[in-house]
Amino acid sequence: MTTSDERCQLAFSLAGTEHEVLLLSNLEDVRWCSGFTGSNGWLVISRDSTTLLTDGRYMEQARSQVPNHVDVVECRTAEVMAETLGRVAPSGTIAVQEGDLTVSAWRRIATAVGRRLASASAELANLRRAKTAEEIATVRRAARIADDALASCLELLRPGVSERAVRDVLEARMRELGADGPSYDTIVASGPINSARPHHRPTERVFQSGDSVVIDVGALIDGYHSDMTRTFFVGDPIAELLDWYRTLLEAQATALDLVAPGRAVRDIDAACRAVLARDGLEEWFTHGLGHGVGLLIHENPFLNGTSRADLRPGDVVTIEPGLYRGGFGGMRIEDLILVTDSSHENLTSSPKDPTCPR
Ligand code: ZN
Ligand code: ZN
């Protein structure tokens, strides 16, 4: 358990201690540091103070959500923001989140404060990576709800049922089981064309015998996401689809085995692709291996072949290799994994048997 004060000071130090003040603009970071969940919020953090800037719509909510150490100031203009920044830190550089600030916001703020804005250290992007026990418990609950919802929908995976029908039932079940809603637009992708699109949106297409059906589903609880994918075969698929699935399952297991603190993510990505390459399937794996999950569905660390990141204890990441060939079919297997002090724990418990009940 970390306090809001500790989180604010962590953000301040990750931004680079050469700066006098940090202007935090990323809403998930603002939420993580202060508890404020409104859609307009900025945190001005110095070594010894934190101020939340928001507009009139959120003043009451802000006062009730933030702890005592955070001052709340109503702010509609860059001039009011500049006033607060000047009061908190009369001199020195102001660190901002360059990946999060629009060019126009950067210009407006710089003009109003009349001082140099500097990019915060890239390390600030890792602020929310190490999940606390409380956050892990929430993600675990979300993962469990998605598992249970999927299990209750398997009987729908038969010829004549549409992608949208399965999506609707899955999302309703997750709400019944206590989720605030789906973690993202649930993917139900079937047959030779749709299942070969990694981010397909469910349609009225009905399942046919021989289809592969990719279901990517997660639950949202208190702002925290879960994420998993399973692939099923309706009826009897052609032998080549089954061969693909066996190789994909082995590639995913190979990657899972390597998940541990200190491991370079690109080594995990390479090991997974090596299994696919052995069977001549590497070219059909067209996206990254995985991503961090937390207050955002896609967040640091990103797992791919070009990343320089190593896994750390407390990371919650997906391992999700897939194979997609338009006109033939597609498949993906995705688990949500917690990196522990010595190894990892799989937060997804849905079985990986692709056979549908008959
Ligand atoms: Zn997913
Ligand atoms: Zn994912």
CSV table of N, CA, C and O in Angstrom, one decimal, residues 84-190:
chain,number,residue,atom,x,y,z
A,84,THR,N,-0.2,29.3,-10.5
A,84,THR,CA,0.1,28.2,-9.6
A,84,THR,C,1.5,27.8,-9.7
A,84,THR,O,2.2,27.6,-8.7
A,85,LEU,N,1.9,27.6,-11.0
A,85,LEU,CA,3.3,27.1,-11.2
A,85,LEU,C,4.3,28.1,-10.6
A,85,LEU,O,5.3,27.7,-10.0
A,86,GLY,N,4.0,29.4,-10.8
A,86,GLY,CA,4.9,30.5,-10.3
A,86,GLY,C,5.0,30.5,-8.8
A,86,GLY,O,6.0,30.8,-8.2
A,87,ARG,N,3.8,30.3,-8.2
A,87,ARG,CA,3.7,30.3,-6.7
A,87,ARG,C,4.5,29.1,-6.1
A,87,ARG,O,5.2,29.2,-5.1
A,88,VAL,N,4.3,27.9,-6.7
A,88,VAL,CA,4.9,26.7,-6.2
A,88,VAL,C,6.4,26.7,-6.4
A,88,VAL,O,7.2,26.3,-5.6
A,89,ALA,N,6.8,27.2,-7.6
A,89,ALA,CA,8.3,27.2,-8.0
A,89,ALA,C,8.6,28.5,-8.7
A,89,ALA,O,8.4,28.5,-10.0
A,90,PRO,N,9.0,29.5,-8.0
A,90,PRO,CA,9.3,30.8,-8.7
A,90,PRO,C,10.4,30.8,-9.8
A,90,PRO,O,10.4,31.6,-10.6
A,91,SER,N,11.2,29.8,-9.7
A,91,SER,CA,12.3,29.7,-10.7
A,91,SER,C,12.6,28.2,-11.0
A,91,SER,O,12.0,27.3,-10.4
A,92,GLY,N,13.5,28.0,-12.0
A,92,GLY,CA,13.9,26.6,-12.3
A,92,GLY,C,13.0,26.1,-13.4
A,92,GLY,O,12.0,26.7,-13.8
A,93,THR,N,13.3,24.9,-13.9
A,93,THR,CA,12.6,24.3,-15.0
A,93,THR,C,11.3,23.6,-14.5
A,93,THR,O,11.2,23.1,-13.4
A,94,ILE,N,10.3,23.6,-15.4
A,94,ILE,CA,9.1,22.9,-15.2
A,94,ILE,C,9.1,21.7,-16.1
A,94,ILE,O,9.2,21.8,-17.3
A,95,ALA,N,9.0,20.5,-15.5
A,95,ALA,CA,9.0,19.3,-16.2
A,95,ALA,C,7.6,18.9,-16.7
A,95,ALA,O,6.6,19.0,-15.9
A,96,VAL,N,7.4,18.6,-18.0
A,96,VAL,CA,6.1,18.2,-18.5
A,96,VAL,C,6.2,16.8,-19.2
A,96,VAL,O,7.3,16.3,-19.5
A,97,GLN,N,5.0,16.2,-19.4
A,97,GLN,CA,5.0,14.9,-20.0
A,97,GLN,C,4.8,15.1,-21.5
A,97,GLN,O,3.7,15.3,-22.0
A,98,GLU,N,5.9,15.0,-22.3
A,98,GLU,CA,5.9,15.4,-23.7
A,98,GLU,C,5.0,14.5,-24.5
A,98,GLU,O,4.4,14.9,-25.5
A,99,GLY,N,4.9,13.2,-24.1
A,99,GLY,CA,4.1,12.3,-24.9
A,99,GLY,C,2.6,12.5,-24.7
A,99,GLY,O,1.8,11.8,-25.4
A,100,ASP,N,2.3,13.3,-23.8
A,100,ASP,CA,0.9,13.5,-23.4
A,100,ASP,C,0.3,14.8,-23.7
A,100,ASP,O,-0.9,15.0,-23.7
A,101,LEU,N,1.3,15.8,-23.8
A,101,LEU,CA,0.8,17.2,-24.0
A,101,LEU,C,0.8,17.5,-25.5
A,101,LEU,O,1.7,17.2,-26.3
A,102,THR,N,-0.3,18.2,-25.9
A,102,THR,CA,-0.4,18.6,-27.3
A,102,THR,C,0.6,19.7,-27.6
A,102,THR,O,1.0,20.4,-26.6
A,103,VAL,N,1.0,19.9,-28.8
A,103,VAL,CA,1.9,21.0,-29.1
A,103,VAL,C,1.3,22.4,-28.7
A,103,VAL,O,1.9,23.2,-28.2
A,104,SER,N,-0.1,22.5,-29.0
A,104,SER,CA,-0.7,23.8,-28.7
A,104,SER,C,-0.7,24.0,-27.1
A,104,SER,O,-0.5,25.1,-26.7
A,105,ALA,N,-1.0,23.0,-26.4
A,105,ALA,CA,-1.0,23.1,-24.9
A,105,ALA,C,0.4,23.5,-24.4
A,105,ALA,O,0.6,24.4,-23.6
A,106,TRP,N,1.4,22.8,-25.0
A,106,TRP,CA,2.8,23.2,-24.6
A,106,TRP,C,3.1,24.7,-24.9
A,106,TRP,O,3.6,25.4,-24.0
A,107,ARG,N,2.7,25.2,-26.1
A,107,ARG,CA,2.9,26.6,-26.4
A,107,ARG,C,2.2,27.5,-25.5
A,107,ARG,O,2.7,28.5,-25.0
A,108,ARG,N,0.9,27.2,-25.2
A,108,ARG,CA,0.1,28.1,-24.4
A,108,ARG,C,0.7,28.2,-23.0
A,108,ARG,O,0.8,29.3,-22.4
A,109,ILE,N,1.1,27.0,-22.4
A,109,ILE,CA,1.6,27.0,-21.1
A,109,ILE,C,2.9,27.8,-21.0
A,109,ILE,O,3.2,28.6,-20.1
A,110,ALA,N,3.8,27.5,-22.0
A,110,ALA,CA,5.1,28.1,-22.0
A,110,ALA,C,5.0,29.6,-22.1
A,110,ALA,O,5.7,30.4,-21.4
A,111,THR,N,4.1,30.1,-22.9
A,111,THR,CA,3.9,31.5,-23.1
A,111,THR,C,3.4,32.1,-21.8
A,111,THR,O,3.9,33.2,-21.4
A,112,ALA,N,2.4,31.5,-21.2
A,112,ALA,CA,1.8,32.0,-20.0
A,112,ALA,C,2.8,32.0,-18.8
A,112,ALA,O,2.8,33.0,-18.0
A,113,VAL,N,3.7,31.0,-18.7
A,113,VAL,CA,4.6,31.0,-17.5
A,113,VAL,C,5.9,31.8,-17.8
A,113,VAL,O,6.6,32.3,-16.9
A,114,GLY,N,6.2,32.0,-19.1
A,114,GLY,CA,7.3,32.8,-19.5
A,114,GLY,C,8.6,32.1,-19.1
A,114,GLY,O,9.6,32.8,-18.9
A,115,ARG,N,8.6,30.8,-19.0
A,115,ARG,CA,9.8,30.0,-18.6
A,115,ARG,C,9.9,28.8,-19.4
A,115,ARG,O,8.9,28.4,-20.1
A,116,ARG,N,11.0,28.2,-19.4
A,116,ARG,CA,11.3,27.0,-20.2
A,116,ARG,C,10.5,25.8,-19.6
A,116,ARG,O,10.6,25.5,-18.4
A,117,LEU,N,9.8,25.1,-20.5
A,117,LEU,CA,9.3,23.8,-20.1
A,117,LEU,C,10.3,22.7,-20.6
A,117,LEU,O,10.9,22.9,-21.6
A,118,ALA,N,10.5,21.7,-19.8
A,118,ALA,CA,11.5,20.7,-20.1
A,118,ALA,C,10.7,19.3,-20.1
A,118,ALA,O,9.8,19.1,-19.3
A,119,SER,N,11.2,18.4,-21.0
A,119,SER,CA,10.6,17.1,-21.0
A,119,SER,C,11.0,16.3,-19.7
A,119,SER,O,12.2,16.3,-19.3
A,120,ALA,N,10.0,15.8,-19.0
A,120,ALA,CA,10.4,14.9,-17.8
A,120,ALA,C,11.2,13.7,-18.3
A,120,ALA,O,11.0,13.3,-19.5
A,121,SER,N,11.9,13.1,-17.5
A,121,SER,CA,12.7,11.9,-17.8
A,121,SER,C,11.8,10.8,-18.3
A,121,SER,O,10.6,10.7,-17.9
A,122,ALA,N,12.3,10.0,-19.3
A,122,ALA,CA,11.5,8.9,-19.8
A,122,ALA,C,11.0,8.0,-18.8
A,122,ALA,O,10.1,7.2,-18.9
A,123,GLU,N,11.8,7.9,-17.7
A,123,GLU,CA,11.5,7.0,-16.6
A,123,GLU,C,10.1,7.3,-16.0
A,123,GLU,O,9.5,6.4,-15.4
A,124,LEU,N,9.6,8.5,-16.1
A,124,LEU,CA,8.3,8.8,-15.6
A,124,LEU,C,7.2,7.9,-16.2
A,124,LEU,O,6.2,7.7,-15.6
A,125,ALA,N,7.4,7.5,-17.4
A,125,ALA,CA,6.5,6.6,-18.1
A,125,ALA,C,6.3,5.3,-17.4
A,125,ALA,O,5.4,4.5,-17.6
A,126,ASN,N,7.2,5.0,-16.5
A,126,ASN,CA,7.1,3.7,-15.7
A,126,ASN,C,6.5,3.9,-14.3
A,126,ASN,O,6.5,3.0,-13.5
A,127,LEU,N,5.9,5.1,-14.1
A,127,LEU,CA,5.4,5.5,-12.8
A,127,LEU,C,4.4,4.4,-12.2
A,127,LEU,O,4.5,4.0,-11.1
A,128,ARG,N,3.5,4.0,-13.1
A,128,ARG,CA,2.4,3.1,-12.6
A,128,ARG,C,2.7,1.6,-12.8
A,128,ARG,O,1.9,0.7,-12.7
A,129,ARG,N,4.0,1.3,-13.2
A,129,ARG,CA,4.3,-0.1,-13.6
A,129,ARG,C,4.2,-1.1,-12.4
A,129,ARG,O,3.6,-2.2,-12.6
A,130,ALA,N,4.9,-0.8,-11.3
A,130,ALA,CA,4.9,-1.7,-10.2
A,130,ALA,C,3.5,-1.7,-9.5
A,130,ALA,O,3.2,-0.7,-8.8
A,131,LYS,N,2.7,-2.7,-9.7
A,131,LYS,CA,1.4,-2.7,-9.1
A,131,LYS,C,1.4,-3.0,-7.6
A,131,LYS,O,2.2,-3.9,-7.2
A,132,THR,N,0.6,-2.3,-6.9
A,132,THR,CA,0.5,-2.6,-5.4
A,132,THR,C,-0.4,-3.8,-5.2
A,132,THR,O,-1.1,-4.2,-6.1
A,133,ALA,N,-0.3,-4.3,-4.0
A,133,ALA,CA,-1.2,-5.5,-3.7
A,133,ALA,C,-2.6,-5.2,-3.9
A,133,ALA,O,-3.4,-6.1,-4.4
A,134,GLU,N,-3.1,-4.0,-3.6
A,134,GLU,CA,-4.5,-3.6,-3.8
A,134,GLU,C,-4.8,-3.6,-5.3
A,134,GLU,O,-5.9,-4.1,-5.7
A,135,GLU,N,-3.9,-3.0,-6.1
A,135,GLU,CA,-4.2,-3.0,-7.6
A,135,GLU,C,-4.2,-4.4,-8.1
A,135,GLU,O,-5.0,-4.8,-9.0
A,136,ILE,N,-3.3,-5.3,-7.7
A,136,ILE,CA,-3.2,-6.6,-8.2
A,136,ILE,C,-4.5,-7.4,-7.8
A,136,ILE,O,-5.1,-8.1,-8.6
A,137,ALA,N,-5.0,-7.1,-6.6
A,137,ALA,CA,-6.3,-7.8,-6.2
A,137,ALA,C,-7.4,-7.4,-7.1
A,137,ALA,O,-8.3,-8.2,-7.5
A,138,THR,N,-7.4,-6.1,-7.5
A,138,THR,CA,-8.5,-5.6,-8.4
A,138,THR,C,-8.4,-6.3,-9.8
A,138,THR,O,-9.4,-6.7,-10.4
A,139,VAL,N,-7.2,-6.3,-10.3
A,139,VAL,CA,-7.0,-6.9,-11.6
A,139,VAL,C,-7.3,-8.4,-11.6
A,139,VAL,O,-7.9,-8.9,-12.5
A,140,ARG,N,-6.9,-9.0,-10.5
A,140,ARG,CA,-7.2,-10.4,-10.4
A,140,ARG,C,-8.7,-10.7,-10.4
A,140,ARG,O,-9.2,-11.6,-11.1
A,141,ARG,N,-9.5,-9.8,-9.7
A,141,ARG,CA,-10.9,-10.0,-9.7
A,141,ARG,C,-11.5,-9.8,-11.1
A,141,ARG,O,-12.4,-10.5,-11.6
A,142,ALA,N,-10.9,-8.8,-11.8
A,142,ALA,CA,-11.4,-8.5,-13.2
A,142,ALA,C,-11.1,-9.7,-14.1
A,142,ALA,O,-11.9,-10.1,-14.9
A,143,ALA,N,-9.9,-10.3,-14.0
A,143,ALA,CA,-9.5,-11.4,-14.8
A,143,ALA,C,-10.5,-12.6,-14.5
A,143,ALA,O,-10.9,-13.3,-15.4
A,144,ARG,N,-10.8,-12.8,-13.3
A,144,ARG,CA,-11.7,-13.9,-12.8
A,144,ARG,C,-13.1,-13.7,-13.4
A,144,ARG,O,-13.7,-14.7,-13.9
A,145,ILE,N,-13.6,-12.5,-13.4
A,145,ILE,CA,-14.9,-12.2,-14.0
A,145,ILE,C,-14.9,-12.6,-15.5
A,145,ILE,O,-15.9,-13.2,-16.0
A,146,ALA,N,-13.9,-12.2,-16.2
A,146,ALA,CA,-13.8,-12.5,-17.6
A,146,ALA,C,-13.7,-14.0,-17.9
A,146,ALA,O,-14.4,-14.5,-18.8
A,147,ASP,N,-13.0,-14.7,-17.0
A,147,ASP,CA,-12.9,-16.2,-17.1
A,147,ASP,C,-14.3,-16.8,-17.0
A,147,ASP,O,-14.7,-17.6,-17.7
A,148,ASP,N,-15.0,-16.3,-15.9
A,148,ASP,CA,-16.3,-16.9,-15.6
A,148,ASP,C,-17.3,-16.6,-16.7
A,148,ASP,O,-18.1,-17.4,-17.0
A,149,ALA,N,-17.2,-15.4,-17.1
A,149,ALA,CA,-18.2,-15.0,-18.2
A,149,ALA,C,-18.0,-15.8,-19.5
A,149,ALA,O,-18.9,-16.3,-20.1
A,150,LEU,N,-16.7,-16.0,-19.8
A,150,LEU,CA,-16.4,-16.8,-21.0
A,150,LEU,C,-16.9,-18.2,-20.9
A,150,LEU,O,-17.5,-18.8,-21.8
A,151,ALA,N,-16.6,-18.8,-19.7
A,151,ALA,CA,-17.0,-20.2,-19.4
A,151,ALA,C,-18.5,-20.3,-19.6
A,151,ALA,O,-19.0,-21.4,-20.1
A,152,SER,N,-19.3,-19.3,-19.2
A,152,SER,CA,-20.7,-19.4,-19.3
A,152,SER,C,-21.3,-19.2,-20.7
A,152,SER,O,-22.4,-19.4,-20.9
A,153,CYS,N,-20.4,-18.8,-21.6
A,153,CYS,CA,-20.8,-18.6,-23.0
A,153,CYS,C,-20.4,-19.6,-24.0
A,153,CYS,O,-20.8,-19.6,-25.2
A,154,LEU,N,-19.7,-20.6,-23.5
A,154,LEU,CA,-19.2,-21.6,-24.5
A,154,LEU,C,-20.3,-22.4,-25.3
A,154,LEU,O,-20.1,-22.7,-26.4
A,155,GLU,N,-21.4,-22.5,-24.6
A,155,GLU,CA,-22.5,-23.2,-25.3
A,155,GLU,C,-23.0,-22.5,-26.5
A,155,GLU,O,-23.7,-23.0,-27.4
A,156,LEU,N,-22.7,-21.2,-26.6
A,156,LEU,CA,-23.2,-20.4,-27.7
A,156,LEU,C,-22.3,-20.6,-29.0
A,156,LEU,O,-22.6,-20.1,-30.1
A,157,LEU,N,-21.1,-21.2,-28.8
A,157,LEU,CA,-20.2,-21.4,-29.9
A,157,LEU,C,-20.6,-22.6,-30.7
A,157,LEU,O,-20.0,-23.7,-30.7
A,158,ARG,N,-21.7,-22.4,-31.5
A,158,ARG,CA,-22.2,-23.4,-32.4
A,158,ARG,C,-22.7,-22.8,-33.7
A,158,ARG,O,-23.0,-21.6,-33.7
A,159,PRO,N,-22.9,-23.6,-34.7
A,159,PRO,CA,-23.3,-23.0,-36.0
A,159,PRO,C,-24.6,-22.3,-35.8
A,159,PRO,O,-25.5,-22.7,-35.1
A,160,GLY,N,-24.7,-21.1,-36.5
A,160,GLY,CA,-25.9,-20.3,-36.5
A,160,GLY,C,-26.0,-19.2,-35.5
A,160,GLY,O,-26.9,-18.3,-35.5
A,161,VAL,N,-25.1,-19.2,-34.5
A,161,VAL,CA,-25.0,-18.1,-33.5
A,161,VAL,C,-24.1,-17.0,-34.1
A,161,VAL,O,-23.1,-17.3,-34.7
A,162,SER,N,-24.5,-15.7,-33.9
A,162,SER,CA,-23.7,-14.6,-34.5
A,162,SER,C,-22.6,-14.1,-33.5
A,162,SER,O,-22.7,-14.3,-32.3
A,163,GLU,N,-21.6,-13.5,-34.1
A,163,GLU,CA,-20.5,-12.8,-33.3
A,163,GLU,C,-21.1,-11.8,-32.3
A,163,GLU,O,-20.7,-11.8,-31.1
A,164,ARG,N,-22.0,-11.0,-32.8
A,164,ARG,CA,-22.6,-10.0,-31.9
A,164,ARG,C,-23.4,-10.6,-30.8
A,164,ARG,O,-23.4,-10.1,-29.6
A,165,ALA,N,-24.1,-11.7,-31.0
A,165,ALA,CA,-24.9,-12.4,-29.9
A,165,ALA,C,-23.9,-12.8,-28.8
A,165,ALA,O,-24.2,-12.6,-27.6
A,166,VAL,N,-22.8,-13.4,-29.2
A,166,VAL,CA,-21.8,-13.8,-28.2
A,166,VAL,C,-21.3,-12.6,-27.4
A,166,VAL,O,-21.1,-12.6,-26.2
A,167,ARG,N,-20.9,-11.6,-28.2
A,167,ARG,CA,-20.4,-10.3,-27.6
A,167,ARG,C,-21.4,-9.8,-26.5
A,167,ARG,O,-21.0,-9.5,-25.4
A,168,ASP,N,-22.7,-9.7,-26.9
A,168,ASP,CA,-23.7,-9.1,-26.0
A,168,ASP,C,-23.8,-9.9,-24.8
A,168,ASP,O,-23.9,-9.4,-23.7
A,169,VAL,N,-23.9,-11.3,-24.9
A,169,VAL,CA,-24.0,-12.1,-23.7
A,169,VAL,C,-22.8,-12.0,-22.8
A,169,VAL,O,-22.9,-11.9,-21.6
A,170,LEU,N,-21.6,-12.0,-23.4
A,170,LEU,CA,-20.4,-11.9,-22.6
A,170,LEU,C,-20.3,-10.6,-21.8
A,170,LEU,O,-20.0,-10.7,-20.6
A,171,GLU,N,-20.7,-9.5,-22.5
A,171,GLU,CA,-20.6,-8.2,-21.7
A,171,GLU,C,-21.7,-8.2,-20.6
A,171,GLU,O,-21.4,-7.6,-19.6
A,172,ALA,N,-22.9,-8.7,-20.9
A,172,ALA,CA,-23.9,-8.7,-19.9
A,172,ALA,C,-23.5,-9.6,-18.7
A,172,ALA,O,-23.7,-9.2,-17.5
A,173,ARG,N,-22.9,-10.7,-19.0
A,173,ARG,CA,-22.5,-11.6,-17.9
A,173,ARG,C,-21.4,-11.0,-17.0
A,173,ARG,O,-21.4,-11.1,-15.8
A,174,MET,N,-20.5,-10.2,-17.7
A,174,MET,CA,-19.4,-9.6,-16.9
A,174,MET,C,-20.0,-8.6,-15.9
A,174,MET,O,-19.6,-8.5,-14.8
A,175,ARG,N,-21.1,-7.8,-16.4
A,175,ARG,CA,-21.7,-6.9,-15.5
A,175,ARG,C,-22.4,-7.6,-14.4
A,175,ARG,O,-22.4,-7.2,-13.2
A,176,GLU,N,-23.1,-8.7,-14.7
A,176,GLU,CA,-23.8,-9.5,-13.7
A,176,GLU,C,-22.8,-10.0,-12.6
A,176,GLU,O,-23.2,-10.1,-11.5
A,177,LEU,N,-21.6,-10.3,-13.1
A,177,LEU,CA,-20.6,-10.8,-12.1
A,177,LEU,C,-19.9,-9.7,-11.4
A,177,LEU,O,-19.0,-10.0,-10.6
A,178,GLY,N,-20.3,-8.5,-11.6
A,178,GLY,CA,-19.7,-7.4,-10.8
A,178,GLY,C,-18.8,-6.5,-11.4
A,178,GLY,O,-18.2,-5.5,-10.8
A,179,ALA,N,-18.6,-6.6,-12.8
A,179,ALA,CA,-17.7,-5.7,-13.5
A,179,ALA,C,-18.5,-4.4,-13.7
A,179,ALA,O,-19.7,-4.4,-13.8
A,180,ASP,N,-17.7,-3.3,-13.8
A,180,ASP,CA,-18.3,-2.0,-14.2
A,180,ASP,C,-18.7,-2.0,-15.7
A,180,ASP,O,-19.5,-1.3,-16.2
A,181,GLY,N,-18.1,-2.9,-16.5
A,181,GLY,CA,-18.3,-3.0,-17.9
A,181,GLY,C,-17.2,-3.8,-18.5
A,181,GLY,O,-16.3,-4.3,-17.8
A,182,PRO,N,-17.2,-3.9,-19.9
A,182,PRO,CA,-16.1,-4.5,-20.5
A,182,PRO,C,-14.9,-3.6,-20.5
A,182,PRO,O,-15.0,-2.4,-20.4
A,183,SER,N,-13.7,-4.2,-20.5
A,183,SER,CA,-12.4,-3.5,-20.4
A,183,SER,C,-12.1,-2.7,-21.7
A,183,SER,O,-11.4,-1.7,-21.6
A,184,TYR,N,-12.7,-3.2,-22.8
A,184,TYR,CA,-12.5,-2.6,-24.1
A,184,TYR,C,-13.6,-3.3,-24.9
A,184,TYR,O,-14.3,-4.1,-24.4
A,185,ASP,N,-13.7,-2.8,-26.2
A,185,ASP,CA,-14.7,-3.4,-27.1
A,185,ASP,C,-14.4,-4.9,-27.3
A,185,ASP,O,-13.4,-5.3,-27.9
A,186,THR,N,-15.2,-5.8,-26.7
A,186,THR,CA,-15.0,-7.2,-26.8
A,186,THR,C,-14.9,-7.7,-28.3
A,186,THR,O,-15.7,-7.2,-29.1
A,187,ILE,N,-13.9,-8.5,-28.5
A,187,ILE,CA,-13.7,-9.0,-29.9
A,187,ILE,C,-14.3,-10.4,-30.0
A,187,ILE,O,-13.9,-11.3,-29.2
A,188,VAL,N,-15.2,-10.6,-30.9
A,188,VAL,CA,-15.6,-12.0,-31.3
A,188,VAL,C,-15.4,-12.0,-32.8
A,188,VAL,O,-16.1,-11.3,-33.5
A,189,ALA,N,-14.5,-12.8,-33.3
A,189,ALA,CA,-14.1,-12.8,-34.7
A,189,ALA,C,-14.1,-14.2,-35.2
A,189,ALA,O,-13.3,-15.1,-34.7
A,190,SER,N,-14.9,-14.5,-36.2
A,190,SER,CA,-15.0,-15.9,-36.7
A,190,SER,C,-14.8,-16.1,-38.2
A,190,SER,O,-14.9,-15.1,-39.0
